[in-house]
């Protein structure tokens, strides 16, 4: 059975999905037609019901929970991994207009919740935000993915780590993204998908070097050090299984039980 699968080109997704997409493990008869999308495109296509399975922002769950349910494996969820609000170094003007990586993203939801005084949030492709802030087009910007590791090279400085702010207020890990599967698929297919995805992640942990070429074929930043930091930050025990704490974190963010 072939499933239409949408994922992000960022290293944490390609690391986790490499084994199941590139014939390294038993996929229990499932095959995948994979497409690579920016996170806001992933949210938009899931809202339109286009893929069978997809990476999405956890903040987008309430709008799609009727059509999709969340996989226990594949989450980007943890501590110390939040989006970063940055501005030009030395700039102390009030922050009124910022760039965010999409209005459906967890990053935008965190700004809205944690910094309600910031009135204008402009959606922008995540990989272009740092450069736009550097050029002075925005007072600040929210960085995700690889950009959070290299912003200082552009003369930018940290205003707030949104993950740390979330953890301080809730005591919970931050749920950034997850993998959802269409509810109309048979439950047996959903369970097979969960098993295959977990097997793929376990394979990646056991043989991390095997996925490097696949990761670099899609990454924004190609330096091994940046890729390693990215994977270490976003792929962890919650990626194998949400567990009770991971599920509690998602419900705290979204008010939705989409399991």
Coordinates of N, CA and C in Angstrom, one line a residue:
X1 N 0.9 -1.2 0.0 CA 0.0 0.0 0.0 C 0.9 1.2 0.0
X2 N 0.6 2.2 -0.9 CA 1.4 3.4 -1.0 C 0.7 4.6 -0.3
X3 N 1.5 5.3 0.5 CA 0.9 6.4 1.3 C 1.6 7.7 0.8
X4 N 0.8 8.7 0.6 CA 1.4 10.0 0.2 C 1.9 10.7 1.5
X5 N 3.2 10.9 1.6 CA 3.8 11.4 2.8 C 4.4 12.8 2.6
X6 N 4.1 13.7 3.4 CA 4.7 15.1 3.4 C 5.6 15.2 4.6
X7 N 6.9 15.6 4.4 CA 7.7 15.9 5.6 C 8.5 17.2 5.3
X8 N 9.2 17.7 6.3 CA 10.1 18.8 6.1 C 11.5 18.4 5.6
X9 N 12.2 19.2 4.9 CA 13.5 18.9 4.5 C 14.6 19.1 5.5
X10 N 14.2 19.5 6.7 CA 15.1 19.8 7.8 C 15.8 18.5 8.3
X11 N 17.0 18.5 8.9 CA 17.7 17.3 9.3 C 17.0 16.4 10.2
X12 N 16.2 16.9 11.1 CA 15.5 16.0 12.1 C 14.5 15.1 11.3
X13 N 13.8 15.6 10.4 CA 12.9 14.7 9.6 C 13.6 13.8 8.7
X14 N 14.6 14.2 8.0 CA 15.3 13.4 7.0 C 16.1 12.3 7.8
X15 N 16.6 12.6 9.0 CA 17.3 11.7 9.8 C 16.3 10.5 10.2
X16 N 15.1 10.9 10.7 CA 14.1 9.9 11.2 C 13.5 9.1 10.1
X17 N 13.3 9.7 8.9 CA 12.6 9.0 7.8 C 13.5 8.3 6.8
X18 N 14.8 8.5 6.9 CA 15.7 8.0 5.9 C 15.5 6.5 5.8
X19 N 15.6 5.7 6.8 CA 15.6 4.3 6.7 C 14.3 3.7 6.1
X20 N 13.1 4.3 6.4 CA 11.9 3.8 5.8 C 11.7 4.3 4.4
X21 N 12.3 5.4 4.0 CA 12.1 5.9 2.6 C 13.2 5.4 1.7
X22 N 14.3 4.9 2.2 CA 15.4 4.5 1.4 C 15.8 3.0 1.5
X23 N 14.8 2.2 1.9 CA 14.9 0.7 1.8 C 15.9 0.1 2.8
X24 N 16.0 0.7 4.0 CA 17.0 0.2 4.9 C 16.3 -0.7 6.0
X25 N 15.0 -0.7 6.0 CA 14.2 -1.5 7.0 C 13.0 -2.1 6.4
X26 N 12.4 -3.1 7.1 CA 11.2 -3.7 6.7 C 10.0 -2.7 6.9
X27 N 9.3 -2.3 5.9 CA 8.2 -1.4 6.0 C 6.8 -2.1 6.0
X28 N 6.8 -3.4 6.2 CA 5.6 -4.1 6.4 C 4.6 -3.9 5.3
X29 N 5.1 -3.8 4.0 CA 4.3 -3.7 2.9 C 3.9 -2.3 2.5
X30 N 4.2 -1.3 3.3 CA 3.9 0.1 3.0 C 5.0 0.7 2.1
X31 N 4.6 1.5 1.2 CA 5.5 2.3 0.4 C 5.1 3.7 0.5
X32 N 6.0 4.6 0.1 CA 5.8 6.0 0.4 C 6.1 6.9 -0.8
X33 N 5.2 7.8 -1.1 CA 5.5 8.8 -2.1 C 5.8 10.1 -1.3
X34 N 7.1 10.5 -1.1 CA 7.4 11.5 -0.2 C 7.6 12.9 -0.9
X35 N 7.0 13.9 -0.3 CA 7.2 15.3 -0.8 C 7.8 16.1 0.3
X36 N 8.6 17.1 0.0 CA 9.3 17.9 1.0 C 8.8 19.3 1.0
X37 N 8.3 19.8 2.1 CA 7.6 21.1 2.2 C 8.2 21.9 3.4
X38 N 8.1 23.2 3.2 CA 8.3 24.1 4.3 C 7.2 23.9 5.3
X39 N 7.5 24.2 6.6 CA 6.6 23.8 7.7 C 5.2 24.4 7.5
X40 N 5.1 25.7 7.0 CA 3.8 26.3 6.8 C 3.1 25.6 5.6
X41 N 3.8 25.2 4.6 CA 3.2 24.4 3.5 C 2.7 23.1 4.0
X42 N 3.4 22.4 4.9 CA 2.9 21.2 5.5 C 1.6 21.4 6.2
X43 N 1.5 22.4 7.0 CA 0.3 22.7 7.8 C -0.8 23.0 6.8
X44 N -0.5 23.8 5.8 CA -1.6 24.2 4.8 C -2.1 22.9 4.0
X45 N -1.2 22.1 3.6 CA -1.7 20.9 2.9 C -2.4 19.9 3.7
X46 N -2.0 19.8 5.0 CA -2.7 19.0 5.9 C -4.1 19.5 6.2
X47 N -4.3 20.8 6.3 CA -5.6 21.5 6.5 C -6.5 21.2 5.3
X48 N -5.9 21.1 4.1 CA -6.7 20.8 2.9 C -6.9 19.3 2.7
X49 N -6.3 18.4 3.6 CA -6.5 17.0 3.6 C -5.8 16.3 2.4
X50 N -4.7 16.9 2.0 CA -4.0 16.3 0.8 C -3.2 15.1 1.1
X51 N -2.3 15.1 2.1 CA -1.5 13.9 2.3 C -2.2 12.8 3.1
X52 N -1.6 11.6 3.0 CA -2.1 10.5 3.9 C -1.4 10.6 5.3
X53 N -0.2 11.1 5.3 CA 0.6 11.3 6.5 C 1.4 12.5 6.3
X54 N 1.7 13.2 7.4 CA 2.4 14.5 7.3 C 3.0 14.9 8.6
X55 N 4.2 15.6 8.4 CA 4.7 16.4 9.6 C 3.8 17.7 9.6
X56 N 3.5 18.1 10.9 CA 2.8 19.3 11.0 C 3.3 20.0 12.3
X57 N 3.0 21.3 12.4 CA 3.2 22.0 13.7 C 2.2 21.5 14.7
X58 N 2.6 21.3 15.9 CA 1.6 20.9 17.0 C 0.5 22.0 17.1
X59 N 0.9 23.2 16.9 CA -0.2 24.3 17.1 C -1.3 24.2 16.0
X60 N -1.0 23.4 14.9 CA -2.0 23.3 13.9 C -3.0 22.1 14.2
X61 N -2.7 21.4 15.2 CA -3.5 20.2 15.5 C -5.0 20.5 15.7
X62 N -5.4 21.5 16.4 CA -6.9 21.7 16.6 C -7.6 21.9 15.3
X63 N -7.0 22.5 14.2 CA -7.7 22.7 13.0 C -7.8 21.4 12.1
X64 N -7.0 20.4 12.4 CA -7.0 19.2 11.5 C -7.4 17.9 12.3
X65 N -7.7 18.0 13.6 CA -7.9 16.9 14.4 C -9.1 16.0 14.0
X66 N -10.0 16.6 13.3 CA -11.1 15.8 12.8 C -10.8 14.9 11.7
X67 N -9.7 15.2 10.9 CA -9.3 14.5 9.8 C -8.0 13.6 10.0
X68 N -7.2 14.0 11.0 CA -5.9 13.3 11.2 C -5.8 13.0 12.7
X69 N -5.0 12.0 12.9 CA -4.6 11.7 14.3 C -3.1 11.6 14.4
X70 N -2.6 11.9 15.6 CA -1.2 12.0 15.8 C -0.6 10.7 16.1
X71 N 0.6 10.5 15.4 CA 1.4 9.3 15.6 C 2.1 9.4 17.0
X72 N 2.3 8.3 17.6 CA 3.1 8.2 18.9 C 4.5 8.5 18.6
X73 N 5.0 8.1 17.4 CA 6.4 8.3 17.1 C 6.6 9.5 16.1
X74 N 7.8 10.1 16.1 CA 8.1 11.1 15.1 C 8.0 12.5 15.5
X75 N 7.7 12.8 16.8 CA 7.6 14.1 17.3 C 8.9 14.9 17.4
X76 N 8.8 16.2 17.2 CA 9.9 17.1 17.6 C 9.4 17.8 18.9
X77 N 9.9 17.3 20.0 CA 9.3 17.7 21.3 C 10.4 17.5 22.3
X78 N 10.6 18.5 23.2 CA 11.7 18.3 24.2 C 11.9 19.5 25.0
X79 N 13.1 19.6 25.6 CA 13.4 20.7 26.4 C 14.7 21.4 25.8
X80 N 14.7 22.7 25.9 CA 15.8 23.5 25.4 C 15.9 23.5 23.9
X81 N 14.7 23.3 23.2 CA 14.7 23.2 21.7 C 13.8 24.2 21.1
X82 N 13.4 25.3 21.8 CA 12.4 26.2 21.3 C 12.9 27.1 20.2
X83 N 11.9 27.7 19.5 CA 12.2 28.7 18.5 C 12.9 29.9 19.2
X84 N 13.7 30.7 18.5 CA 14.4 31.8 19.1 C 13.9 33.1 18.5
X85 N 13.6 34.0 19.3 CA 13.3 35.4 18.9 C 14.6 36.2 18.9
X86 N 15.0 36.7 17.7 CA 16.3 37.4 17.6 C 16.0 38.8 16.9
X87 N 17.0 39.6 17.2 CA 17.0 41.0 16.5 C 18.4 41.3 16.2
X88 N 18.6 42.5 15.5 CA 20.0 43.0 15.2 C 20.7 43.3 16.5
X89 N 21.9 42.9 16.6 CA 22.7 43.1 17.8 C 22.8 44.6 18.1
X90 N 22.6 45.0 19.3 CA 22.7 46.4 19.7 C 21.4 47.2 19.5
X91 N 20.4 46.7 18.8 CA 19.2 47.4 18.5 C 18.3 47.4 19.8
X92 N 17.9 48.5 20.3 CA 17.1 48.5 21.5 C 15.7 49.2 21.3
X93 N 15.4 49.3 20.0 CA 14.0 49.9 19.7 C 12.9 49.0 20.1
X94 N 11.7 49.4 20.3 CA 10.6 48.5 20.7 C 10.4 47.5 19.5
X95 N 10.0 46.3 19.9 CA 9.7 45.3 18.9 C 8.2 45.3 18.6
X96 N 7.9 45.7 17.4 CA 6.5 45.8 17.1 C 6.1 45.0 15.9
X97 N 7.1 44.7 15.0 CA 6.8 44.0 13.7 C 7.9 42.9 13.6
X98 N 7.4 41.6 13.5 CA 8.4 40.5 13.5 C 8.0 39.6 12.3
X99 N 9.0 38.8 11.9 CA 8.8 37.8 10.9 C 8.7 36.4 11.6
X100 N 7.7 35.7 11.2 CA 7.5 34.3 11.8 C 7.4 33.3 10.7
X101 N 7.7 32.0 11.0 CA 7.7 31.0 9.9 C 6.4 30.4 9.6
X102 N 5.4 31.3 9.5 CA 4.0 30.8 9.2 C 3.0 31.1 10.4
X103 N 1.8 31.4 10.1 CA 0.8 31.8 11.1 C 0.2 30.5 11.7
X104 N 0.4 29.4 11.1 CA -0.1 28.1 11.7 C 0.9 27.4 12.6
X105 N 2.1 28.0 12.6 CA 3.2 27.3 13.3 C 3.2 27.4 14.8
X106 N 3.9 26.5 15.5 CA 4.0 26.5 16.9 C 4.8 27.8 17.3
X107 N 5.8 28.2 16.5 CA 6.5 29.4 16.7 C 5.6 30.6 16.9
X108 N 4.7 30.7 15.9 CA 3.8 31.9 16.0 C 2.9 31.8 17.2
X109 N 2.4 30.6 17.5 CA 1.5 30.4 18.6 C 2.2 30.8 19.9
X110 N 3.5 30.5 20.0 CA 4.3 30.8 21.2 C 4.4 32.3 21.4
X111 N 4.7 33.0 20.3 CA 4.9 34.5 20.3 C 3.5 35.1 20.7
X112 N 2.4 34.6 20.2 CA 1.1 35.2 20.5 C 0.8 35.0 22.0
X113 N 1.2 33.8 22.5 CA 0.9 33.5 23.9 C 1.9 34.2 24.9
X114 N 3.2 34.2 24.5 CA 4.2 34.7 25.5 C 4.5 36.2 25.3
X115 N 4.3 36.8 24.1 CA 4.6 38.2 23.9 C 3.4 38.8 23.2
X116 N 2.2 38.9 23.8 CA 1.0 39.4 23.2 C 1.2 40.9 22.8
X117 N 2.1 41.6 23.3 CA 2.3 43.0 23.0 C 2.9 43.2 21.6
X118 N 3.5 42.2 21.0 CA 4.0 42.3 19.6 C 2.8 42.1 18.7
X119 N 2.4 43.2 18.1 CA 1.2 43.3 17.4 C 1.2 42.8 16.0
X120 N 2.3 42.9 15.3 CA 2.3 42.5 13.8 C 3.3 41.3 13.6
X121 N 2.7 40.2 13.2 CA 3.5 39.0 12.9 C 3.3 38.6 11.5
X122 N 4.4 38.7 10.7 CA 4.4 38.6 9.2 C 4.9 37.2 8.9
X123 N 4.1 36.4 8.2 CA 4.6 35.0 7.8 C 5.7 35.1 6.7
X124 N 6.7 34.3 6.8 CA 7.8 34.3 5.9 C 8.4 32.9 5.8
X125 N 9.0 32.5 4.7 CA 9.7 31.3 4.6 C 10.8 31.2 5.7
X126 N 10.9 30.1 6.5 CA 11.8 30.1 7.7 C 13.2 30.4 7.3
X127 N 13.7 29.9 6.1 CA 15.1 30.1 5.8 C 15.5 31.5 5.4
X128 N 14.5 32.4 5.2 CA 14.7 33.7 4.8 C 14.6 34.7 5.9
X129 N 14.2 34.3 7.1 CA 13.9 35.2 8.2 C 15.1 35.9 8.7
X130 N 16.2 35.2 9.0 CA 17.4 35.8 9.6 C 18.0 36.9 8.6
X131 N 18.0 36.6 7.3 CA 18.5 37.6 6.4 C 17.6 38.9 6.4
X132 N 16.3 38.7 6.5 CA 15.4 39.8 6.5 C 15.6 40.7 7.7
X133 N 15.8 40.0 8.9 CA 16.0 40.8 10.1 C 17.4 41.5 10.0
X134 N 18.3 40.9 9.4 CA 19.7 41.5 9.3 C 19.6 42.7 8.4
X135 N 18.7 42.7 7.3 CA 18.5 43.8 6.4 C 17.7 44.9 7.1
X136 N 17.1 44.7 8.2 CA 16.3 45.7 8.9 C 14.9 45.8 8.4
X137 N 14.4 44.7 7.7 CA 13.0 44.7 7.3 C 12.0 44.5 8.4
X138 N 12.5 43.9 9.5 CA 11.7 43.6 10.7 C 12.4 44.0 11.9
X139 N 11.7 44.3 13.0 CA 12.3 44.6 14.3 C 12.9 43.3 14.8
X140 N 12.4 42.2 14.5 CA 12.9 40.9 15.0 C 12.3 39.8 14.2
X141 N 12.8 38.6 14.5 CA 12.3 37.4 13.8 C 12.4 36.2 14.6
X142 N 11.6 35.2 14.3 CA 11.6 33.9 15.0 C 12.3 32.9 14.1
X143 N 13.3 32.3 14.7 CA 14.1 31.3 13.9 C 13.8 29.9 14.4
X144 N 13.7 29.0 13.4 CA 13.5 27.6 13.7 C 14.6 26.8 12.8
X145 N 14.6 25.5 13.0 CA 15.4 24.6 12.2 C 16.9 25.0 12.3
X146 N 17.7 24.9 11.2 CA 19.1 25.2 11.3 C 19.4 26.6 11.6
X147 N 18.6 27.6 11.3 CA 18.9 29.0 11.5 C 19.1 29.3 12.9
X148 N 18.6 28.6 13.8 CA 18.8 28.9 15.3 C 20.2 28.7 15.7
X149 N 21.0 27.9 14.9 CA 22.4 27.6 15.3 C 23.4 28.6 14.7
X150 N 23.0 29.4 13.7 CA 24.0 30.3 13.0 C 23.6 31.7 13.0
X151 N 22.6 32.2 13.7 CA 22.1 33.5 13.6 C 23.2 34.6 14.0
X152 N 24.1 34.2 14.9 CA 25.1 35.2 15.4 C 26.0 35.6 14.2
X153 N 26.2 34.7 13.2 CA 27.0 35.0 12.1 C 26.5 36.2 11.3
X154 N 25.2 36.5 11.4 CA 24.5 37.6 10.7 C 24.5 38.8 11.6
X155 N 25.1 38.9 12.7 CA 25.1 40.0 13.6 C 23.8 40.1 14.3
X156 N 23.1 39.0 14.6 CA 21.9 39.0 15.4 C 22.1 38.5 16.8
X157 N 21.2 39.0 17.7 CA 21.3 38.6 19.1 C 20.0 38.0 19.6
X158 N 20.1 37.2 20.6 CA 18.9 36.6 21.2 C 18.1 37.6 22.0
X159 N 16.8 37.6 21.8 CA 15.8 38.4 22.6 C 15.2 37.4 23.6
X160 N 14.8 36.2 23.1 CA 14.1 35.3 24.0 C 14.2 33.9 23.4
X161 N 14.4 32.9 24.2 CA 14.3 31.5 23.8 C 12.8 31.1 24.2
X162 N 12.0 30.9 23.2 CA 10.6 30.7 23.4 C 10.3 29.4 24.1
X163 N 11.2 28.4 23.9 CA 11.1 27.1 24.6 C 11.3 27.2 26.1
X164 N 12.4 28.0 26.4 CA 12.7 28.2 27.9 C 11.5 28.9 28.5
X165 N 10.9 29.9 27.8 CA 9.8 30.6 28.4 C 8.6 29.7 28.6
X166 N 8.4 28.8 27.6 CA 7.3 27.8 27.7 C 7.5 26.9 28.9
X167 N 8.7 26.4 29.0 CA 9.0 25.5 30.1 C 8.9 26.2 31.5
X168 N 9.3 27.4 31.6 CA 9.3 28.2 32.8 C 7.8 28.3 33.3
X169 N 6.9 28.5 32.3 CA 5.5 28.8 32.7 C 4.7 27.5 32.9
X170 N 5.1 26.4 32.2 CA 4.3 25.2 32.3 C 5.0 24.0 33.0
X171 N 6.3 24.1 33.0 CA 7.0 22.9 33.6 C 7.1 21.7 32.6
X172 N 6.5 21.9 31.4 CA 6.5 20.8 30.4 C 7.5 21.0 29.3
X173 N 7.8 19.9 28.6 CA 8.6 20.0 27.4 C 7.8 20.7 26.3
X174 N 8.5 21.3 25.4 CA 7.8 22.1 24.3 C 7.5 21.2 23.1
X175 N 6.2 21.0 22.7 CA 5.8 20.3 21.6 C 5.9 21.1 20.3
X176 N 6.9 20.9 19.5 CA 7.0 21.7 18.3 C 6.2 21.2 17.1
X177 N 6.5 19.9 16.8 CA 5.8 19.3 15.6 C 5.6 17.8 15.9
X178 N 4.8 17.2 15.0 CA 4.5 15.8 15.1 C 4.1 15.3 13.8
X179 N 3.9 14.0 13.7 CA 3.5 13.3 12.5 C 2.0 12.9 12.6
X180 N 1.2 13.2 11.7 CA -0.2 12.9 11.7 C -0.5 12.0 10.5
X181 N -1.6 11.1 10.7 CA -2.0 10.2 9.7 C -3.5 10.3 9.5
X182 N -4.0 10.2 8.3 CA -5.4 10.4 8.0 C -6.3 9.4 8.8
X183 N -7.3 9.9 9.4 CA -8.2 9.1 10.2 C -9.0 8.1 9.3
X184 N -9.2 8.4 8.1 CA -10.0 7.6 7.2 C -9.2 6.3 6.8
X185 N -7.9 6.2 7.1 CA -7.2 5.0 6.8 C -7.5 3.9 7.9
X186 N -7.5 2.7 7.5 CA -7.8 1.6 8.5 C -6.8 1.7 9.7
X187 N -7.4 1.4 10.9 CA -6.6 1.4 12.1 C -5.3 0.5 11.9
X188 N -5.5 -0.6 11.2 CA -4.3 -1.5 11.1 C -3.2 -0.8 10.3
X189 N -3.6 0.0 9.3 CA -2.6 0.8 8.5 C -1.9 1.8 9.4
X190 N -2.7 2.5 10.2 CA -2.1 3.5 11.1 C -1.1 2.8 12.1
X191 N -1.4 1.6 12.6 CA -0.5 1.0 13.6 C 0.7 0.5 12.8
X192 N 0.6 0.0 11.6 CA 1.8 -0.4 10.8 C 2.7 0.8 10.6
X193 N 2.1 2.0 10.2 CA 2.8 3.2 10.0 C 3.6 3.6 11.3
X194 N 3.0 3.5 12.4 CA 3.6 3.9 13.7 C 4.8 2.9 13.9
X195 N 4.6 1.6 13.7 CA 5.7 0.7 13.9 C 6.9 0.9 13.0
X196 N 6.6 1.2 11.7 CA 7.6 1.4 10.7 C 8.4 2.7 11.0
X197 N 7.7 3.7 11.4 CA 8.3 5.0 11.7 C 9.2 4.8 13.0
X198 N 8.8 4.2 14.0 CA 9.6 3.9 15.2 C 10.8 3.1 14.8
X199 N 10.6 2.1 14.0 CA 11.8 1.2 13.5 C 12.8 2.1 12.7
X200 N 12.3 3.0 11.9 CA 13.2 3.9 11.2 C 14.0 4.8 12.1
X201 N 13.4 5.3 13.1 CA 14.1 6.2 14.1 C 15.1 5.4 14.8
X202 N 14.7 4.2 15.3 CA 15.7 3.3 16.0 C 16.9 3.0 15.1
X203 N 16.6 2.7 13.8 CA 17.7 2.5 12.9 C 18.6 3.7 12.8
X204 N 18.0 4.9 12.7 CA 18.8 6.1 12.6 C 19.7 6.3 13.8
X205 N 19.2 6.0 15.0 CA 20.0 6.2 16.2 C 21.1 5.2 16.2
X206 N 20.9 4.0 15.7 CA 21.9 2.9 15.7 C 23.0 3.1 14.7
X207 N 22.6 3.7 13.5 CA 23.5 3.9 12.4 C 23.5 5.3 11.9
X208 N 23.8 6.3 12.7 CA 23.6 7.7 12.3 C 24.3 8.1 11.0
X209 N 25.4 7.6 10.7 CA 26.2 8.0 9.5 C 25.5 7.6 8.2
X210 N 24.7 6.6 8.2 CA 24.1 6.1 7.0 C 23.1 7.1 6.3
X211 N 22.5 8.0 7.1 CA 21.6 9.0 6.6 C 22.2 10.3 6.2
X212 N 23.5 10.5 6.3 CA 24.1 11.8 6.1 C 23.9 12.3 4.7
X213 N 24.1 11.5 3.7 CA 24.0 12.0 2.3 C 22.6 12.4 2.0
X214 N 21.6 11.6 2.5 CA 20.2 12.0 2.3 C 19.9 13.3 3.0
X215 N 20.4 13.5 4.2 CA 20.1 14.7 5.0 C 20.7 15.9 4.2
X216 N 21.9 15.8 3.7 CA 22.6 16.9 3.1 C 21.9 17.2 1.7
X217 N 21.3 16.2 1.1 CA 20.6 16.5 -0.1 C 19.4 17.5 0.0
X218 N 18.9 17.6 1.3 CA 17.8 18.5 1.6 C 18.0 19.6 2.5
X219 N 19.1 19.6 3.2 CA 19.4 20.6 4.3 C 19.7 22.0 3.8
X220 N 19.3 23.0 4.6 CA 19.7 24.4 4.3 C 21.1 24.7 4.7
X221 N 21.6 24.1 5.8 CA 23.0 24.3 6.2 C 23.6 22.9 6.1
X222 N 24.8 22.8 5.4 CA 25.4 21.6 5.1 C 26.6 21.2 6.0
X223 N 26.9 22.1 6.9 CA 28.1 21.7 7.8 C 27.7 20.6 8.7
X224 N 28.6 19.6 8.9 CA 28.3 18.4 9.7 C 28.0 18.9 11.2
X225 N 28.7 19.8 11.7 CA 28.5 20.3 13.0 C 27.1 20.8 13.3
X226 N 26.6 21.6 12.3 CA 25.3 22.2 12.4 C 24.2 21.1 12.3
X227 N 24.4 20.1 11.4 CA 23.5 19.0 11.2 C 23.4 18.2 12.5
X228 N 24.6 17.9 13.1 CA 24.6 17.1 14.3 C 23.9 17.8 15.4
X229 N 24.1 19.1 15.6 CA 23.5 19.8 16.6 C 21.9 19.8 16.5
X230 N 21.5 20.0 15.2 CA 20.1 20.0 14.9 C 19.5 18.7 15.3
X231 N 20.1 17.6 14.9 CA 19.5 16.2 15.2 C 19.5 16.0 16.7
X232 N 20.6 16.3 17.4 CA 20.7 16.1 18.8 C 19.6 16.9 19.6
X233 N 19.3 18.1 19.1 CA 18.3 18.9 19.8 C 16.9 18.4 19.5
X234 N 16.6 18.0 18.4 CA 15.2 17.7 18.0 C 14.8 16.2 17.9
X235 N 15.7 15.3 17.9 CA 15.4 13.9 17.9 C 15.8 13.3 19.2
X236 N 14.9 12.7 19.9 CA 15.2 12.3 21.3 C 14.2 11.1 21.7
X237 N 14.1 10.9 23.0 CA 13.2 9.8 23.4 C 11.8 10.1 23.1
X238 N 11.4 11.4 23.0 CA 10.0 11.7 22.7 C 9.7 11.4 21.2
X239 N 10.8 11.3 20.4 CA 10.6 11.0 19.0 C 10.2 9.5 18.8
X240 N 10.7 8.7 19.7 CA 10.4 7.3 19.7 C 9.0 7.1 20.2
X241 N 8.6 7.8 21.3 CA 7.3 7.6 21.8 C 7.0 8.9 22.7
X242 N 5.8 9.5 22.5 CA 5.5 10.7 23.2 C 5.4 10.4 24.7
X243 N 4.9 9.3 25.1 CA 4.8 9.0 26.5 C 3.7 10.0 27.2
X244 N 3.5 9.8 28.4 CA 2.5 10.6 29.1 C 2.9 12.1 29.2
X245 N 4.1 12.3 29.4 CA 4.5 13.7 29.5 C 4.4 14.4 28.2
X246 N 4.8 13.8 27.1 CA 4.7 14.4 25.8 C 3.2 14.6 25.4
X247 N 2.4 13.7 25.7 CA 0.9 13.9 25.4 C 0.4 15.1 26.3
X248 N 0.8 15.2 27.5 CA 0.3 16.3 28.4 C 0.8 17.6 27.8
X249 N 2.0 17.6 27.3 CA 2.6 18.9 26.7 C 1.8 19.3 25.5
X250 N 1.4 18.4 24.6 CA 0.6 18.7 23.4 C -0.8 19.2 23.8
X251 N -1.4 18.5 24.8 CA -2.7 19.0 25.2 C -2.6 20.4 25.9
X252 N -1.5 20.7 26.6 CA -1.4 22.0 27.2 C -1.2 23.1 26.1
X253 N -0.5 22.8 25.1 CA -0.4 23.8 24.0 C -1.6 24.0 23.2
X254 N -2.3 22.9 22.9 CA -3.4 22.9 21.9 C -4.8 22.8 22.4
X255 N -4.9 22.3 23.7 CA -6.2 22.1 24.2 C -7.0 21.0 23.4
X256 N -6.2 20.1 22.7 CA -6.8 19.1 21.8 C -6.2 17.8 22.1
X257 N -7.1 16.8 22.2 CA -6.6 15.4 22.2 C -6.8 14.8 20.9
X258 N -5.7 14.7 20.1 CA -5.8 14.2 18.7 C -5.1 12.8 18.6
X259 N -5.1 12.0 19.7 CA -4.4 10.8 19.6 C -5.3 9.6 19.2

